[in-house]
Amino acid sequence: MFLRMLEEVSVLLWASLLVLAAPVSGPVATVHKSVISVQPPWTTVFRGERVNLTCNGFHFYAQEELKGYRWFSGKARPRETPGNTLEVRDSGQYRCQAPGSLPSNPVHLIFSSASLILQVPYSVFEGDELVLRCQKRGREKLAVVKYTWNQKIISGSDESLDLLIPKASLNNSGCYQCIAFLENAYVLRASKTNVQIQELFSRPKLEVTNSQPIEGNPVNLTCGTRLPLERPDTPLRFGFFREDGAVISNWSGSPDLQITAVWREDSGSYWCGAETVTGGIHKRSLPLQIDVQRIPVSGVFLETQPQEDQLVEGETLVLVCSVAKGTGNTTFSWHREDTREILGQKSQRSQRAELEIPVIWESHAGRYYCTADNGYGLIQSEAVNVTVRSIPGIKRGLVAGGTTGGSLSILLAVALLFYCWHQRKPDVFLSQSLGPASSIPMAPLSTGDDSQGGTIRRPLTVGPPEPLNPLGPAPMELQQLYINVHPRERDLVYSEIQITQPGAEGEANTFRTSLEDQFFFYLLSTPACLNCLL
């Protein structure tokens, strides 16, 4: 007797240790107990009837090797059977143990000698159909059957003797009783029976790898729940949400979710949900607070590409502003120290940003610095001294362009000039309102600088037409009316075209041809224009 008690205590101790060590993550049951089933499914039957018990195992636990299935009943000595079924006829509490598994939960059977019994199933889970049956011993039929739940009448009909609840919930648990009315008006009352609806799966619990993650780092969320041993293959799906209504992840079969990067604006309260695939049973976890931490910027540094002592006029300058530490959305800005000018500003989730100056000249030389701010205060870098070297022979673009490409602009201007010349009459080809004293300013070839102060320009004056030479059109005289007077702009050349209007309509074509030839001759013979075209 003592050895049998010691054996049962040892088995129960192993079961308790495994239950405590079982993790709650995902729908897979990890407590490997044997499972006992009852057929017929009722826990109460009349004396003299038989009930078949079936034992199923999961082949995990192996304290000792069993040759068959072991059955426990009260204080009786355990017995083994080669098969997994056992027929019983006596009231009592039964447990079984399959090879490689722990003992099952107990099932309590009643073999009653009463005239009226209420039969309830051994195992009912939420979502299952619950059937309660009122049975009378003998052949006498029942006229009317009423059922009570927690002493309240919930059903009374002569159409059916069974109580049917199509989809049971945890709220249907309680104390049930049936009252039968015989045809001779005799009333029978069955014993009260407690019905416990079991959870199909436990309330999910949301877990996170780190509830105070650093900005930009990944976060793993797990929606953990547990399925019963009797229903280990029940399919579930999971969803992740934020308290403000944002959907983090749509419903799927995975209880795990990885957020690749979180930011401070992602801070808040999160929860997860678990439900059956049909959506009939839905459960929600308690909220979990996640506070994303931001690291203030520090170690702001400005560098140039190319380096500040290797810059040459006409090249592209890139100012790179970076921070040694700092997370989240950072605002970078670039400044010129001597002129207090703000060159540009960018806001982005990065520890590095660039500002490009397409073309630099000697006037861009000076001291530059940058700043960075991610909400904890503006941090400034040390100033960098930028020097620009000039190389003789480098020509600058037109003022209108502001960059390279002056040759293309001159070609376009010449094409436009001759297009207008051919489309209009010679006396109005430059302007629709040219009078005897009209003037047309001409644009100089530019260095690309923003300022043209100190440059003196002289207007082009169009006077009255000269008489035509009877021997043919006189050669057109092109002269330079603009001169370079600014001492710093010695490489600028000003040019202009002077037009002599013919007096006869019939000689217009001859005049155009002569003027075109002399104009192109002038362009090709002028070194400054020739260099621009090349």
PDB file of N, CA, C and O in Angstrom, residues 446-482:
ATOM      1  N   SER A 446      29.078  85.896 -69.402  1.00  0.00           N
ATOM      2  CA  SER A 446      29.122  86.097 -67.957  1.00  0.00           C
ATOM      3  C   SER A 446      30.106  85.163 -67.300  1.00  0.00           C
ATOM      4  O   SER A 446      30.378  84.071 -67.777  1.00  0.00           O
ATOM      5  N   THR A 447      30.595  85.552 -66.127  1.00  0.00           N
ATOM      6  CA  THR A 447      31.456  84.704 -65.310  1.00  0.00           C
ATOM      7  C   THR A 447      30.660  83.769 -64.446  1.00  0.00           C
ATOM      8  O   THR A 447      31.211  82.901 -63.806  1.00  0.00           O
ATOM      9  N   GLY A 448      29.348  84.008 -64.369  1.00  0.00           N
ATOM     10  CA  GLY A 448      28.541  83.165 -63.497  1.00  0.00           C
ATOM     11  C   GLY A 448      28.363  83.759 -62.122  1.00  0.00           C
ATOM     12  O   GLY A 448      27.666  83.213 -61.296  1.00  0.00           O
ATOM     13  N   ASP A 449      29.011  84.912 -61.834  1.00  0.00           N
ATOM     14  CA  ASP A 449      28.830  85.540 -60.526  1.00  0.00           C
ATOM     15  C   ASP A 449      27.451  86.147 -60.444  1.00  0.00           C
ATOM     16  O   ASP A 449      26.842  86.535 -61.419  1.00  0.00           O
ATOM     17  N   ASP A 450      26.950  86.300 -59.215  1.00  0.00           N
ATOM     18  CA  ASP A 450      25.627  86.853 -59.016  1.00  0.00           C
ATOM     19  C   ASP A 450      25.611  88.367 -59.225  1.00  0.00           C
ATOM     20  O   ASP A 450      24.594  88.948 -59.545  1.00  0.00           O
ATOM     21  N   SER A 451      26.729  89.031 -59.050  1.00  0.00           N
ATOM     22  CA  SER A 451      26.734  90.500 -59.124  1.00  0.00           C
ATOM     23  C   SER A 451      27.426  90.962 -60.394  1.00  0.00           C
ATOM     24  O   SER A 451      28.458  90.442 -60.791  1.00  0.00           O
ATOM     25  N   GLN A 452      26.856  91.989 -61.030  1.00  0.00           N
ATOM     26  CA  GLN A 452      27.459  92.602 -62.212  1.00  0.00           C
ATOM     27  C   GLN A 452      27.725  94.089 -61.937  1.00  0.00           C
ATOM     28  O   GLN A 452      27.777  94.913 -62.832  1.00  0.00           O
ATOM     29  N   GLY A 453      27.846  94.430 -60.676  1.00  0.00           N
ATOM     30  CA  GLY A 453      28.083  95.833 -60.345  1.00  0.00           C
ATOM     31  C   GLY A 453      29.391  96.335 -60.900  1.00  0.00           C
ATOM     32  O   GLY A 453      30.393  95.654 -60.908  1.00  0.00           O
ATOM     33  N   GLY A 454      29.424  97.577 -61.365  1.00  0.00           N
ATOM     34  CA  GLY A 454      30.629  98.195 -61.926  1.00  0.00           C
ATOM     35  C   GLY A 454      30.750  98.048 -63.413  1.00  0.00           C
ATOM     36  O   GLY A 454      31.648  98.623 -64.001  1.00  0.00           O
ATOM     37  N   THR A 455      29.892  97.281 -64.065  1.00  0.00           N
ATOM     38  CA  THR A 455      29.962  97.109 -65.515  1.00  0.00           C
ATOM     39  C   THR A 455      29.189  98.229 -66.202  1.00  0.00           C
ATOM     40  O   THR A 455      28.032  98.469 -65.895  1.00  0.00           O
ATOM     41  N   ILE A 456      29.830  98.939 -67.146  1.00  0.00           N
ATOM     42  CA  ILE A 456      29.196 100.036 -67.883  1.00  0.00           C
ATOM     43  C   ILE A 456      28.767  99.524 -69.246  1.00  0.00           C
ATOM     44  O   ILE A 456      29.557  98.961 -69.981  1.00  0.00           O
ATOM     45  N   ARG A 457      27.481  99.678 -69.568  1.00  0.00           N
ATOM     46  CA  ARG A 457      26.951  99.234 -70.852  1.00  0.00           C
ATOM     47  C   ARG A 457      26.508 100.450 -71.653  1.00  0.00           C
ATOM     48  O   ARG A 457      25.944 101.392 -71.112  1.00  0.00           O
ATOM     49  N   ARG A 458      26.734 100.411 -72.965  1.00  0.00           N
ATOM     50  CA  ARG A 458      26.309 101.491 -73.851  1.00  0.00           C
ATOM     51  C   ARG A 458      25.224 100.975 -74.767  1.00  0.00           C
ATOM     52  O   ARG A 458      25.339  99.897 -75.316  1.00  0.00           O
ATOM     53  N   PRO A 459      24.161 101.728 -74.957  1.00  0.00           N
ATOM     54  CA  PRO A 459      23.033 101.233 -75.768  1.00  0.00           C
ATOM     55  C   PRO A 459      23.370 101.220 -77.248  1.00  0.00           C
ATOM     56  O   PRO A 459      24.216 101.963 -77.717  1.00  0.00           O
ATOM     57  N   LEU A 460      22.648 100.319 -77.931  1.00  0.00           N
ATOM     58  CA  LEU A 460      22.736 100.259 -79.389  1.00  0.00           C
ATOM     59  C   LEU A 460      21.676 101.183 -79.961  1.00  0.00           C
ATOM     60  O   LEU A 460      20.506 101.031 -79.703  1.00  0.00           O
ATOM     61  N   THR A 461      22.120 102.184 -80.735  1.00  0.00           N
ATOM     62  CA  THR A 461      21.213 103.186 -81.303  1.00  0.00           C
ATOM     63  C   THR A 461      20.962 102.874 -82.769  1.00  0.00           C
ATOM     64  O   THR A 461      21.898 102.681 -83.537  1.00  0.00           O
ATOM     65  N   VAL A 462      19.678 102.814 -83.121  1.00  0.00           N
ATOM     66  CA  VAL A 462      19.281 102.572 -84.506  1.00  0.00           C
ATOM     67  C   VAL A 462      18.794 103.884 -85.087  1.00  0.00           C
ATOM     68  O   VAL A 462      17.765 104.419 -84.671  1.00  0.00           O
ATOM     69  N   GLY A 463      19.545 104.455 -86.093  1.00  0.00           N
ATOM     70  CA  GLY A 463      19.199 105.754 -86.659  1.00  0.00           C
ATOM     71  C   GLY A 463      18.411 105.618 -87.933  1.00  0.00           C
ATOM     72  O   GLY A 463      18.027 104.521 -88.329  1.00  0.00           O
ATOM     73  N   PRO A 464      18.177 106.769 -88.668  1.00  0.00           N
ATOM     74  CA  PRO A 464      17.442 106.726 -89.933  1.00  0.00           C
ATOM     75  C   PRO A 464      18.218 105.964 -90.990  1.00  0.00           C
ATOM     76  O   PRO A 464      19.447 105.908 -90.959  1.00  0.00           O
ATOM     77  N   PRO A 465      17.518 105.338 -91.928  1.00  0.00           N
ATOM     78  CA  PRO A 465      18.217 104.525 -92.939  1.00  0.00           C
ATOM     79  C   PRO A 465      19.059 105.389 -93.862  1.00  0.00           C
ATOM     80  O   PRO A 465      18.701 106.519 -94.194  1.00  0.00           O
ATOM     81  N   GLU A 466      20.237 104.833 -94.216  1.00  0.00           N
ATOM     82  CA  GLU A 466      21.132 105.492 -95.151  1.00  0.00           C
ATOM     83  C   GLU A 466      20.672 105.226 -96.587  1.00  0.00           C
ATOM     84  O   GLU A 466      20.090 104.177 -96.876  1.00  0.00           O
ATOM     85  N   PRO A 467      20.980 106.131 -97.541  1.00  0.00           N
ATOM     86  CA  PRO A 467      20.636 105.870 -98.944  1.00  0.00           C
ATOM     87  C   PRO A 467      21.379 104.653 -99.463  1.00  0.00           C
ATOM     88  O   PRO A 467      22.504 104.379 -99.083  1.00  0.00           O
ATOM     89  N   LEU A 468      20.709 103.933-100.386  1.00  0.00           N
ATOM     90  CA  LEU A 468      21.327 102.727-100.938  1.00  0.00           C
ATOM     91  C   LEU A 468      22.341 103.105-102.000  1.00  0.00           C
ATOM     92  O   LEU A 468      22.179 104.051-102.762  1.00  0.00           O
ATOM     93  N   ASN A 469      23.407 102.339-102.061  1.00  0.00           N
ATOM     94  CA  ASN A 469      24.416 102.495-103.086  1.00  0.00           C
ATOM     95  C   ASN A 469      23.881 101.876-104.368  1.00  0.00           C
ATOM     96  O   ASN A 469      23.500 100.711-104.382  1.00  0.00           O
ATOM     97  N   PRO A 470      23.830 102.640-105.482  1.00  0.00           N
ATOM     98  CA  PRO A 470      23.279 102.064-106.725  1.00  0.00           C
ATOM     99  C   PRO A 470      24.075 100.870-107.237  1.00  0.00           C
ATOM    100  O   PRO A 470      23.578 100.068-108.004  1.00  0.00           O
ATOM    101  N   LEU A 471      25.336 100.780-106.833  1.00  0.00           N
ATOM    102  CA  LEU A 471      26.140  99.660-107.305  1.00  0.00           C
ATOM    103  C   LEU A 471      25.911  98.399-106.477  1.00  0.00           C
ATOM    104  O   LEU A 471      26.441  97.351-106.800  1.00  0.00           O
ATOM    105  N   GLY A 472      25.140  98.518-105.441  1.00  0.00           N
ATOM    106  CA  GLY A 472      24.882  97.335-104.581  1.00  0.00           C
ATOM    107  C   GLY A 472      24.916  97.735-103.127  1.00  0.00           C
ATOM    108  O   GLY A 472      25.282  98.858-102.790  1.00  0.00           O
ATOM    109  N   PRO A 473      24.525  96.867-102.286  1.00  0.00           N
ATOM    110  CA  PRO A 473      24.510  97.194-100.848  1.00  0.00           C
ATOM    111  C   PRO A 473      25.908  97.377-100.328  1.00  0.00           C
ATOM    112  O   PRO A 473      26.831  96.652-100.670  1.00  0.00           O
ATOM    113  N   ALA A 474      26.037  98.434 -99.540  1.00  0.00           N
ATOM    114  CA  ALA A 474      27.339  98.730 -98.931  1.00  0.00           C
ATOM    115  C   ALA A 474      27.650  97.694 -97.870  1.00  0.00           C
ATOM    116  O   ALA A 474      26.756  97.170 -97.217  1.00  0.00           O
ATOM    117  N   PRO A 475      28.927  97.399 -97.697  1.00  0.00           N
ATOM    118  CA  PRO A 475      29.287  96.413 -96.662  1.00  0.00           C
ATOM    119  C   PRO A 475      28.817  96.900 -95.291  1.00  0.00           C
ATOM    120  O   PRO A 475      28.962  98.075 -94.968  1.00  0.00           O
ATOM    121  N   MET A 476      28.240  95.970 -94.500  1.00  0.00           N
ATOM    122  CA  MET A 476      27.751  96.326 -93.182  1.00  0.00           C
ATOM    123  C   MET A 476      28.934  96.459 -92.237  1.00  0.00           C
ATOM    124  O   MET A 476      29.827  95.605 -92.200  1.00  0.00           O
ATOM    125  N   GLU A 477      28.968  97.511 -91.497  1.00  0.00           N
ATOM    126  CA  GLU A 477      30.075  97.764 -90.581  1.00  0.00           C
ATOM    127  C   GLU A 477      29.673  97.300 -89.187  1.00  0.00           C
ATOM    128  O   GLU A 477      28.713  97.802 -88.611  1.00  0.00           O
ATOM    129  N   LEU A 478      30.388  96.323 -88.692  1.00  0.00           N
ATOM    130  CA  LEU A 478      30.159  95.851 -87.345  1.00  0.00           C
ATOM    131  C   LEU A 478      31.253  96.394 -86.456  1.00  0.00           C
ATOM    132  O   LEU A 478      32.432  96.230 -86.730  1.00  0.00           O
ATOM    133  N   GLN A 479      30.840  97.031 -85.403  1.00  0.00           N
ATOM    134  CA  GLN A 479      31.824  97.605 -84.497  1.00  0.00           C
ATOM    135  C   GLN A 479      31.457  97.258 -83.051  1.00  0.00           C
ATOM    136  O   GLN A 479      30.311  97.026 -82.736  1.00  0.00           O
ATOM    137  N   GLN A 480      32.479  97.205 -82.193  1.00  0.00           N
ATOM    138  CA  GLN A 480      32.270  96.874 -80.781  1.00  0.00           C
ATOM    139  C   GLN A 480      31.919  98.152 -80.043  1.00  0.00           C
ATOM    140  O   GLN A 480      32.724  99.040 -79.889  1.00  0.00           O
ATOM    141  N   LEU A 481      30.656  98.259 -79.615  1.00  0.00           N
ATOM    142  CA  LEU A 481      30.203  99.449 -78.897  1.00  0.00           C
ATOM    143  C   LEU A 481      30.336  99.296 -77.399  1.00  0.00           C
ATOM    144  O   LEU A 481      30.227 100.282 -76.677  1.00  0.00           O
ATOM    145  N   TYR A 482      30.515  98.015 -76.907  1.00  0.00           N
ATOM    146  CA  TYR A 482      30.656  97.796 -75.477  1.00  0.00           C
ATOM    147  C   TYR A 482      32.138  97.621 -75.164  1.00  0.00           C
ATOM    148  O   TYR A 482      32.862  96.976 -75.901  1.00  0.00           O
TER     149      TYR A 482
END
